[in-house]
Short mmCIF file of C-alpha atoms and ligand atoms in Angstrom, two decimals:
data_model
loop_
_atom_site.label_atom_id
_atom_site.label_comp_id
_atom_site.label_asym_id
_atom_site.label_seq_id
_atom_site.Cartn_x
_atom_site.Cartn_y
_atom_site.Cartn_z
CA MET T 1 59.20 75.54 12.90
CA ARG T 2 57.15 78.61 12.00
CA LEU T 3 53.42 78.39 12.55
CA THR T 4 52.56 78.39 8.82
CA GLN T 5 55.03 75.55 8.26
CA ARG T 6 53.44 73.59 11.11
CA ILE T 7 49.99 74.08 9.64
CA ILE T 8 51.18 72.96 6.21
CA ALA T 9 52.86 69.90 7.76
CA MET T 10 49.63 69.07 9.64
CA PHE T 11 47.59 69.19 6.42
CA VAL T 12 50.13 67.02 4.61
CA VAL T 13 49.83 64.33 7.32
CA MET T 14 46.00 64.59 7.35
CA GLY T 15 45.91 64.40 3.57
CA MET T 16 48.01 61.25 3.54
CA ALA T 17 45.59 59.59 5.94
CA LEU T 18 42.57 60.53 3.82
CA VAL T 19 43.87 59.58 0.36
CA PRO T 20 43.38 55.83 -0.29
CA GLN T 21 46.70 54.01 -0.46
CA PRO T 22 47.50 52.67 -3.95
CA VAL T 23 47.68 49.04 -2.76
CA PHE T 24 44.04 49.22 -1.63
CA ALA T 25 41.78 48.72 -4.64
CA GLY T 26 38.11 48.74 -3.62
CA ALA T 27 34.96 48.85 -5.70
CA ASP T 28 33.75 51.98 -7.49
CA THR T 29 30.17 50.85 -6.80
CA HIS T 30 28.37 50.34 -3.50
CA PHE T 31 27.17 46.91 -2.35
CA PRO T 32 23.45 46.68 -3.19
CA ALA T 33 22.17 45.15 0.07
CA ASP T 34 18.81 44.13 -1.47
CA TRP T 35 20.41 42.34 -4.46
CA LYS T 36 18.68 39.02 -3.72
CA LYS T 37 15.37 40.74 -4.62
CA TRP T 38 16.67 41.83 -8.05
CA LYS T 39 15.14 40.29 -11.16
CA PRO T 40 16.81 37.29 -12.86
CA LEU T 41 16.81 37.82 -16.63
CA ASN T 42 17.46 35.28 -19.33
CA THR T 43 20.67 36.16 -21.20
CA VAL T 44 23.17 34.14 -23.26
CA MET T 45 25.32 33.42 -20.21
CA SER T 46 22.35 32.44 -18.04
CA GLN T 47 21.13 30.20 -20.85
CA VAL T 48 24.51 28.55 -21.51
CA GLY T 49 24.56 27.87 -17.77
CA GLY T 50 27.61 29.87 -16.75
CA LEU T 51 31.35 30.00 -17.32
CA PRO T 52 33.26 26.79 -18.16
CA GLY T 53 36.79 25.72 -17.25
CA CYS T 54 39.93 26.57 -19.22
CA ASP T 55 39.85 23.36 -21.31
CA ALA T 56 36.38 24.08 -22.79
CA ASP T 57 36.20 24.62 -26.56
CA VAL T 58 34.61 28.06 -26.88
CA SER T 59 35.97 28.81 -30.37
CA SER T 60 32.48 29.03 -31.85
CA LEU T 61 31.39 31.76 -29.40
CA PRO T 62 31.67 35.53 -30.11
CA ALA T 63 35.13 36.96 -29.25
CA ILE T 64 33.87 38.71 -26.12
CA TYR T 65 32.67 35.40 -24.62
CA GLN T 66 35.98 33.72 -25.52
CA GLU T 67 37.83 36.50 -23.71
CA THR T 68 35.47 36.27 -20.73
CA VAL T 69 36.18 32.54 -20.41
CA ALA T 70 39.95 33.18 -20.79
CA THR T 71 39.82 35.86 -18.06
CA TYR T 72 37.77 33.88 -15.54
CA CYS T 73 38.21 30.13 -16.27
CA ALA T 74 41.09 29.76 -13.79
CA LEU T 75 39.20 31.18 -10.79
CA ARG T 76 38.37 27.55 -9.89
CA PRO T 77 39.90 24.34 -11.38
CA GLU T 78 36.55 23.34 -12.97
CA GLY T 79 35.78 26.93 -14.03
CA PRO T 80 33.65 29.57 -12.28
CA GLY T 81 30.42 27.63 -12.91
CA LYS T 82 26.84 28.87 -12.81
CA ALA T 83 26.18 32.52 -13.59
CA GLN T 84 22.95 34.51 -13.57
CA VAL T 85 22.25 38.10 -14.58
CA LEU T 86 20.14 40.03 -12.06
CA VAL T 87 18.81 43.53 -12.71
CA LYS T 88 17.49 46.09 -10.24
CA PRO T 89 13.67 46.09 -10.67
CA ALA T 90 13.60 49.81 -11.60
CA SER T 91 16.24 49.19 -14.32
CA VAL T 92 14.67 46.15 -16.02
CA ASP T 93 13.06 48.21 -18.79
CA ALA T 94 16.34 50.05 -19.48
CA TYR T 95 18.29 46.75 -19.56
CA THR T 96 15.76 45.18 -21.93
CA ALA T 97 15.78 48.27 -24.19
CA ARG T 98 19.62 48.20 -24.23
CA LYS T 99 19.90 51.83 -25.27
CA GLY T 100 22.60 52.73 -22.73
CA LYS T 101 20.42 55.08 -20.68
CA TYR T 102 20.69 54.02 -17.04
CA ALA T 103 19.91 55.75 -13.74
CA ASN T 104 22.78 56.61 -11.42
CA GLY T 105 23.47 53.97 -8.76
CA GLU T 106 23.89 50.20 -8.94
CA ASN T 107 21.94 48.64 -11.83
CA PHE T 108 23.09 45.14 -12.88
CA ILE T 109 24.64 42.06 -11.27
CA LEU T 110 26.38 39.00 -12.62
CA HIS T 111 25.87 36.42 -9.85
CA LEU T 112 28.58 33.77 -9.93
CA LYS T 113 26.50 31.30 -7.96
CA ASP T 114 29.06 28.56 -7.35
CA LEU T 115 31.74 31.08 -6.35
CA LYS T 116 29.23 33.00 -4.16
CA VAL T 117 30.44 36.23 -5.74
CA ILE T 118 28.55 39.13 -7.33
CA PHE T 119 29.92 41.41 -10.02
CA VAL T 120 28.13 44.77 -9.85
CA THR T 121 27.75 47.38 -12.58
CA GLY T 122 26.42 50.80 -11.69
CA HIS T 123 26.40 54.21 -13.33
CA LYS T 124 27.69 57.54 -12.10
CA GLY T 125 27.08 60.67 -14.15
CA GLY T 126 25.99 58.36 -16.98
CA THR T 127 29.29 56.41 -17.01
CA PRO T 128 29.53 52.73 -16.00
CA ILE T 129 31.33 51.81 -12.75
CA TYR T 130 32.21 48.36 -11.40
CA GLY T 131 32.78 46.34 -8.25
CA ALA T 132 33.16 42.73 -7.05
CA TYR T 133 31.79 41.46 -3.74
CA THR T 134 31.10 38.28 -1.83
CA GLU T 135 27.38 37.49 -1.51
CA ASP T 136 27.34 39.05 1.95
CA GLY T 137 28.96 42.30 0.88
CA GLN T 138 32.69 41.96 1.43
CA ASP T 139 34.48 44.08 -1.18
CA ILE T 140 36.85 41.77 -3.06
CA THR T 141 37.72 44.20 -5.87
CA ALA T 142 41.45 43.81 -6.54
CA ALA T 143 44.13 46.21 -7.73
CA SER T 144 44.97 44.04 -10.76
CA GLY T 145 43.90 40.79 -12.42
CA PRO T 146 40.42 39.36 -13.06
CA LEU T 147 38.77 41.17 -10.11
CA ALA T 148 40.14 44.66 -10.87
CA THR T 149 37.82 47.42 -12.08
CA LYS T 150 40.24 48.19 -14.92
CA THR T 151 39.74 44.60 -16.17
CA CYS T 152 35.96 45.09 -16.10
CA ILE T 153 36.33 48.41 -17.96
CA THR T 154 38.70 46.98 -20.61
CA CYS T 155 36.14 44.38 -21.62
CA HIS T 156 32.79 46.12 -20.93
CA SER T 157 33.93 49.34 -22.65
CA GLY T 158 36.34 47.69 -25.12
CA PHE T 159 33.81 45.64 -27.06
CA THR T 160 31.91 48.69 -28.26
CA ALA T 161 29.97 46.80 -30.90
CA PHE T 162 28.81 44.32 -28.28
CA CYS T 163 28.30 46.31 -25.08
CA SER T 164 26.11 49.36 -24.60
CA ASN T 165 27.33 51.81 -21.92
CA GLY T 166 28.53 48.98 -19.67
CA GLN T 167 25.78 46.47 -20.52
CA CYS T 168 27.17 43.41 -22.36
CA GLY T 169 24.31 40.91 -21.99
CA ARG T 170 20.96 41.04 -23.73
CA VAL T 171 17.59 39.60 -22.84
CA ILE T 172 16.64 36.50 -24.81
CA LYS T 173 12.91 36.07 -25.19
C1 HEC D 1 36.52 39.73 -20.99
C2 HEC D 1 35.22 40.30 -20.88
C3 HEC D 1 34.60 40.60 -19.55
C4 HEC D 1 35.20 41.02 -18.39
C5 HEC D 1 36.68 41.18 -18.10
C6 HEC D 1 34.15 41.30 -17.45
N1 HEC D 1 32.93 41.06 -18.02
FE1 HEC D 1 31.14 41.42 -17.20
N2 HEC D 1 30.22 40.52 -18.79
C7 HEC D 1 30.85 40.11 -19.94
C8 HEC D 1 29.86 39.54 -20.85
C9 HEC D 1 30.14 38.97 -22.23
C10 HEC D 1 28.62 39.63 -20.20
C11 HEC D 1 27.25 39.22 -20.75
C12 HEC D 1 26.92 37.81 -20.33
C13 HEC D 1 25.54 37.37 -20.71
O1 HEC D 1 25.32 36.97 -21.84
O2 HEC D 1 24.69 37.42 -19.85
C14 HEC D 1 28.89 40.26 -18.91
C15 HEC D 1 27.91 40.55 -17.98
C16 HEC D 1 28.11 41.29 -16.84
C17 HEC D 1 27.06 41.76 -15.98
C18 HEC D 1 25.57 41.60 -16.21
C19 HEC D 1 25.04 42.87 -16.88
C20 HEC D 1 25.43 42.96 -18.33
O3 HEC D 1 26.43 43.64 -18.65
O4 HEC D 1 24.73 42.36 -19.17
C21 HEC D 1 27.67 42.43 -14.96
C22 HEC D 1 26.98 43.14 -13.81
C23 HEC D 1 29.10 42.38 -15.18
N3 HEC D 1 29.35 41.66 -16.33
C24 HEC D 1 30.02 42.97 -14.36
C25 HEC D 1 31.40 42.82 -14.53
C26 HEC D 1 32.38 43.25 -13.56
C27 HEC D 1 32.08 43.98 -12.26
C28 HEC D 1 33.60 42.88 -14.06
C29 HEC D 1 34.95 43.06 -13.43
C30 HEC D 1 35.14 42.51 -12.10
C31 HEC D 1 33.36 42.23 -15.34
N4 HEC D 1 32.03 42.20 -15.58
C32 HEC D 1 34.35 41.76 -16.16
C33 HEC D 1 32.18 40.24 -20.20
C34 HEC D 1 33.17 40.63 -19.30
#
């Protein structure tokens, strides 16, 4: 093999090792290690008490909540259970204002208390990014299904009349 060919071959092998394999999903956010100090805010989901099981009648709720229940009700036989919105202290004003202007980094959490899981929304270059973790920081973001970032994006960016640059909840006074 000529030297240039060897060098090209070496870079191809190195490149393959560096590029994430398609089967590995992984969060687009980082795990916010101080999340337990974030501020609990009163939103519709916190007030309702969380996410019910698949047999709950949610027909009177807005379409986005019906779809949220349909997406997540089967995570546990009795439904995901208690959920609480937590917001990074520095982002509380922006969340309350709901104008879609958020600092880069991790900003909001949906804490699924009974499942001991946190859903994280952050922003990068002004665009929302997502991740799912266990309470102690294990990345459980999947390649497809309810824990995939594309599922988060479909809903959080799909309901444009309801969500503002990744923020779907709103503070209830
Ligand atoms: C089918 C719709 C749907 C999907 C899918 C979904 N969410 Fe949400 N999410 C919602 C709704 C609705 C709320 C607002 C709940 C409330 O009233 O507090 C919400 C709230 C949140 C919040 C609290 C901040 C906010 O937006 O008010 C975070 C963080 C969050 N979701 C992250 C995620 C992540 C991460 C995923 C993917 C793993 C995901 N969500 C998937 C509908 C969805």
